[in-house]
PDB file of C-alpha atoms in Angstrom:
ATOM      1  CA  UNK A   1      -3.420 -11.702   1.624  1.00  0.00           C
ATOM      2  CA  UNK A   2      -1.206  -7.869   0.877  1.00  0.00           C
ATOM      3  CA  UNK A   3       2.253  -8.069  -0.768  1.00  0.00           C
ATOM      4  CA  UNK A   4       4.447  -6.035  -0.198  1.00  0.00           C
ATOM      5  CA  UNK A   5       3.727  -3.380  -2.451  1.00  0.00           C
ATOM      6  CA  UNK A   6       1.861  -1.642   0.949  1.00  0.00           C
ATOM      7  CA  UNK A   7       4.980  -1.225   3.138  1.00  0.00           C
ATOM      8  CA  UNK A   8       6.832  -0.447   0.452  1.00  0.00           C
ATOM      9  CA  UNK A   9       4.901   2.117  -1.478  1.00  0.00           C
ATOM     10  CA  UNK A  10       4.400   4.072   3.366  1.00  0.00           C
ATOM     11  CA  UNK A  11       7.914   3.444   3.473  1.00  0.00           C
ATOM     12  CA  UNK A  12       8.458   5.714  -0.324  1.00  0.00           C
ATOM     13  CA  UNK A  13       6.632   8.393   0.810  1.00  0.00           C
ATOM     14  CA  UNK A  14       7.349   8.180   5.031  1.00  0.00           C
ATOM     15  CA  UNK A  15      11.284   8.468   3.959  1.00  0.00           C
ATOM     16  CA  UNK A  16      10.146  11.751   0.595  1.00  0.00           C
ATOM     17  CA  UNK A  17       7.656  13.107   3.548  1.00  0.00           C
ATOM     18  CA  UNK A  18      10.753  13.289   6.554  1.00  0.00           C
ATOM     19  CA  UNK A  19      13.404  14.376   4.303  1.00  0.00           C
ATOM     20  CA  UNK A  20      11.636  17.238   2.357  1.00  0.00           C
ATOM     21  CA  UNK A  21      15.211  18.611   1.755  1.00  0.00           C
ATOM     22  CA  UNK A  22      16.868  15.400   0.168  1.00  0.00           C
ATOM     23  CA  UNK A  23      17.270  14.959  -3.769  1.00  0.00           C
ATOM     24  CA  UNK A  24      14.382  11.912  -3.673  1.00  0.00           C
ATOM     25  CA  UNK A  25      16.049   9.224  -7.009  1.00  0.00           C
ATOM     26  CA  UNK A  26      14.870   5.991  -7.203  1.00  0.00           C
ATOM     27  CA  UNK A  27      18.311   5.284  -6.413  1.00  0.00           C
ATOM     28  CA  UNK A  28      18.883   6.945  -2.982  1.00  0.00           C
ATOM     29  CA  UNK A  29      14.936   6.004  -1.606  1.00  0.00           C
ATOM     30  CA  UNK A  30      15.599   2.405  -2.548  1.00  0.00           C
ATOM     31  CA  UNK A  31      18.968   2.272  -0.439  1.00  0.00           C
ATOM     32  CA  UNK A  32      17.144   3.070   2.373  1.00  0.00           C
ATOM     33  CA  UNK A  33      14.292   0.473   0.659  1.00  0.00           C
ATOM     34  CA  UNK A  34      16.863  -2.480  -0.132  1.00  0.00           C
ATOM     35  CA  UNK A  35      16.170  -3.190  -2.808  1.00  0.00           C
ATOM     36  CA  UNK A  36      16.290  -2.388  -6.315  1.00  0.00           C
ATOM     37  CA  UNK A  37      15.547   0.724  -7.721  1.00  0.00           C
ATOM     38  CA  UNK A  38      13.682  -0.697 -10.505  1.00  0.00           C
ATOM     39  CA  UNK A  39      10.967  -2.062  -7.869  1.00  0.00           C
ATOM     40  CA  UNK A  40      10.364   2.202  -6.505  1.00  0.00           C
ATOM     41  CA  UNK A  41       9.672   3.487  -9.882  1.00  0.00           C
ATOM     42  CA  UNK A  42       6.911   0.322 -10.442  1.00  0.00           C
ATOM     43  CA  UNK A  43       5.917   0.841  -6.845  1.00  0.00           C
ATOM     44  CA  UNK A  44       6.120   5.634  -7.103  1.00  0.00           C
ATOM     45  CA  UNK A  45       4.287   5.462 -10.506  1.00  0.00           C
ATOM     46  CA  UNK A  46       1.379   3.534  -9.240  1.00  0.00           C
ATOM     47  CA  UNK A  47       1.389   5.862  -5.969  1.00  0.00           C
ATOM     48  CA  UNK A  48       1.750   8.590  -9.729  1.00  0.00           C
ATOM     49  CA  UNK A  49      -1.667   7.345 -11.673  1.00  0.00           C
ATOM     50  CA  UNK A  50      -3.329   7.475  -7.927  1.00  0.00           C
ATOM     51  CA  UNK A  51      -2.273  11.300  -7.476  1.00  0.00           C
ATOM     52  CA  UNK A  52      -0.841  11.069  -3.815  1.00  0.00           C
ATOM     53  CA  UNK A  53       3.023  12.271  -5.919  1.00  0.00           C
ATOM     54  CA  UNK A  54       4.713  13.214  -9.025  1.00  0.00           C
ATOM     55  CA  UNK A  55       7.714  13.619 -10.851  1.00  0.00           C
ATOM     56  CA  UNK A  56       9.326  14.771 -13.914  1.00  0.00           C
ATOM     57  CA  UNK A  57      10.866  12.463 -16.794  1.00  0.00           C
ATOM     58  CA  UNK A  58      14.898  12.831 -16.876  1.00  0.00           C
ATOM     59  CA  UNK A  59      14.617  14.775 -13.657  1.00  0.00           C
ATOM     60  CA  UNK A  60      15.699  12.744 -10.119  1.00  0.00           C
ATOM     61  CA  UNK A  61      12.869  13.174  -7.526  1.00  0.00           C
ATOM     62  CA  UNK A  62       9.366  12.452  -6.113  1.00  0.00           C
ATOM     63  CA  UNK A  63       8.088  15.037  -4.449  1.00  0.00           C
ATOM     64  CA  UNK A  64       4.526  13.829  -2.401  1.00  0.00           C
ATOM     65  CA  UNK A  65       1.473  16.242  -4.083  1.00  0.00           C
ATOM     66  CA  UNK A  66      -0.029  16.415  -0.394  1.00  0.00           C
ATOM     67  CA  UNK A  67       1.232  17.694   4.186  1.00  0.00           C
ATOM     68  CA  UNK A  68       1.534  13.803   4.686  1.00  0.00           C
ATOM     69  CA  UNK A  69      -1.058  14.741   7.569  1.00  0.00           C
ATOM     70  CA  UNK A  70      -3.111  14.516   4.112  1.00  0.00           C
ATOM     71  CA  UNK A  71      -2.088  11.294   2.397  1.00  0.00           C
ATOM     72  CA  UNK A  72      -4.282   8.309   4.502  1.00  0.00           C
ATOM     73  CA  UNK A  73      -2.257   4.824   4.826  1.00  0.00           C
ATOM     74  CA  UNK A  74      -6.035   3.721   3.037  1.00  0.00           C
ATOM     75  CA  UNK A  75      -5.217   6.030   0.019  1.00  0.00           C
ATOM     76  CA  UNK A  76      -2.150   4.025  -0.245  1.00  0.00           C
ATOM     77  CA  UNK A  77      -3.781   0.959   0.071  1.00  0.00           C
ATOM     78  CA  UNK A  78      -5.589   1.506  -2.902  1.00  0.00           C
ATOM     79  CA  UNK A  79      -3.433   3.458  -4.846  1.00  0.00           C
ATOM     80  CA  UNK A  80      -0.714  -0.635  -5.231  1.00  0.00           C
ATOM     81  CA  UNK A  81      -3.106  -3.137  -4.116  1.00  0.00           C
ATOM     82  CA  UNK A  82      -4.761  -3.727  -7.167  1.00  0.00           C
ATOM     83  CA  UNK A  83      -6.260  -6.338  -6.130  1.00  0.00           C
ATOM     84  CA  UNK A  84      -8.100  -5.659  -2.935  1.00  0.00           C
ATOM     85  CA  UNK A  85      -9.034  -8.099  -1.239  1.00  0.00           C
ATOM     86  CA  UNK A  86      -7.501  -9.331   1.614  1.00  0.00           C
ATOM     87  CA  UNK A  87      -8.717 -12.108   2.268  1.00  0.00           C
ATOM     88  CA  UNK A  88     -10.316 -14.583  -0.513  1.00  0.00           C
ATOM     89  CA  UNK A  89     -11.077 -18.372  -0.758  1.00  0.00           C
ATOM     90  CA  UNK A  90      -9.816 -20.458  -3.086  1.00  0.00           C
ATOM     91  CA  UNK A  91     -12.311 -21.442  -6.156  1.00  0.00           C
ATOM     92  CA  UNK A  92     -11.955 -24.720  -7.197  1.00  0.00           C
ATOM     93  CA  UNK A  93     -13.615 -26.118  -3.878  1.00  0.00           C
ATOM     94  CA  UNK A  94     -15.514 -29.801  -4.753  1.00  0.00           C
ATOM     95  CA  UNK A  95     -19.048 -29.848  -4.945  1.00  0.00           C
ATOM     96  CA  UNK A  96     -19.400 -32.856  -3.716  1.00  0.00           C
ATOM     97  CA  UNK A  97     -18.419 -32.081  -0.412  1.00  0.00           C
ATOM     98  CA  UNK A  98     -20.793 -30.158   1.845  1.00  0.00           C
ATOM     99  CA  UNK A  99     -17.646 -28.091   3.321  1.00  0.00           C
ATOM    100  CA  UNK A 100     -16.397 -27.432  -0.225  1.00  0.00           C
ATOM    101  CA  UNK A 101     -19.980 -27.158  -2.030  1.00  0.00           C
ATOM    102  CA  UNK A 102     -20.828 -23.839   0.694  1.00  0.00           C
ATOM    103  CA  UNK A 103     -17.367 -23.016   2.298  1.00  0.00           C
ATOM    104  CA  UNK A 104     -17.820 -19.898  -0.014  1.00  0.00           C
ATOM    105  CA  UNK A 105     -20.761 -18.326   1.435  1.00  0.00           C
ATOM    106  CA  UNK A 106     -19.832 -19.285   5.376  1.00  0.00           C
ATOM    107  CA  UNK A 107     -16.746 -17.008   5.315  1.00  0.00           C
ATOM    108  CA  UNK A 108     -18.594 -13.769   2.722  1.00  0.00           C
ATOM    109  CA  UNK A 109     -19.745 -12.314   5.224  1.00  0.00           C
ATOM    110  CA  UNK A 110     -16.708 -12.573   8.158  1.00  0.00           C
ATOM    111  CA  UNK A 111     -14.168 -11.632   5.416  1.00  0.00           C
ATOM    112  CA  UNK A 112     -16.053  -8.135   3.565  1.00  0.00           C
ATOM    113  CA  UNK A 113     -16.059  -7.097   7.877  1.00  0.00           C
ATOM    114  CA  UNK A 114     -11.710  -7.608   8.395  1.00  0.00           C
ATOM    115  CA  UNK A 115     -11.473  -6.293   4.794  1.00  0.00           C
ATOM    116  CA  UNK A 116     -13.787  -3.553   6.037  1.00  0.00           C
ATOM    117  CA  UNK A 117     -12.142  -2.941   9.975  1.00  0.00           C
ATOM    118  CA  UNK A 118      -8.417  -3.327   8.414  1.00  0.00           C
ATOM    119  CA  UNK A 119      -9.707   0.089   5.870  1.00  0.00           C
ATOM    120  CA  UNK A 120     -11.392   1.963   8.834  1.00  0.00           C
ATOM    121  CA  UNK A 121      -7.356   1.725  10.762  1.00  0.00           C
ATOM    122  CA  UNK A 122      -5.357   2.889   7.725  1.00  0.00           C
ATOM    123  CA  UNK A 123      -8.275   5.321   6.548  1.00  0.00           C
ATOM    124  CA  UNK A 124      -7.339   6.549  10.550  1.00  0.00           C
ATOM    125  CA  UNK A 125      -3.906   6.638   9.841  1.00  0.00           C
ATOM    126  CA  UNK A 126      -1.526   9.194   7.537  1.00  0.00           C
ATOM    127  CA  UNK A 127       1.689   9.502   6.313  1.00  0.00           C
ATOM    128  CA  UNK A 128       2.616  12.404   9.161  1.00  0.00           C
ATOM    129  CA  UNK A 129       1.690   9.525  12.153  1.00  0.00           C
ATOM    130  CA  UNK A 130       4.189   7.037  10.540  1.00  0.00           C
ATOM    131  CA  UNK A 131       6.579   9.336  10.338  1.00  0.00           C
ATOM    132  CA  UNK A 132       5.895  11.026  14.007  1.00  0.00           C
ATOM    133  CA  UNK A 133       5.862   7.405  14.512  1.00  0.00           C
ATOM    134  CA  UNK A 134       9.163   6.036  12.607  1.00  0.00           C
ATOM    135  CA  UNK A 135      10.402  10.013  14.996  1.00  0.00           C
ATOM    136  CA  UNK A 136      10.390   7.791  18.342  1.00  0.00           C
TER     137      UNK A 136
END
């Protein structure tokens, strides 16, 4: 299940891209996201680990490492969603039940297809696209 970490990460990067001359402190970004700066710092750490942003210890500010048109939403997704599975089937099904015994196999291909379709959409949308949509 996709949590809000992905949308917050896109928000962070889009905010930096939309306002390149601002000082992008975690407090400033948290004000836009309406969350605690600690949440912003955690997600920023994941984005930094993925090479999408840079920070300097002791200095307020986050910078993008690439042009917004070069950052796909799929890159952001992979940076912050640690379990890439969009869907999963509960594991403790009843092996004595014909549905419980076979539900995983019945859904696996469908779930894989849905995951691939979602990833294709995200791969074809960039941060520049999001920023453009924000201006409309």
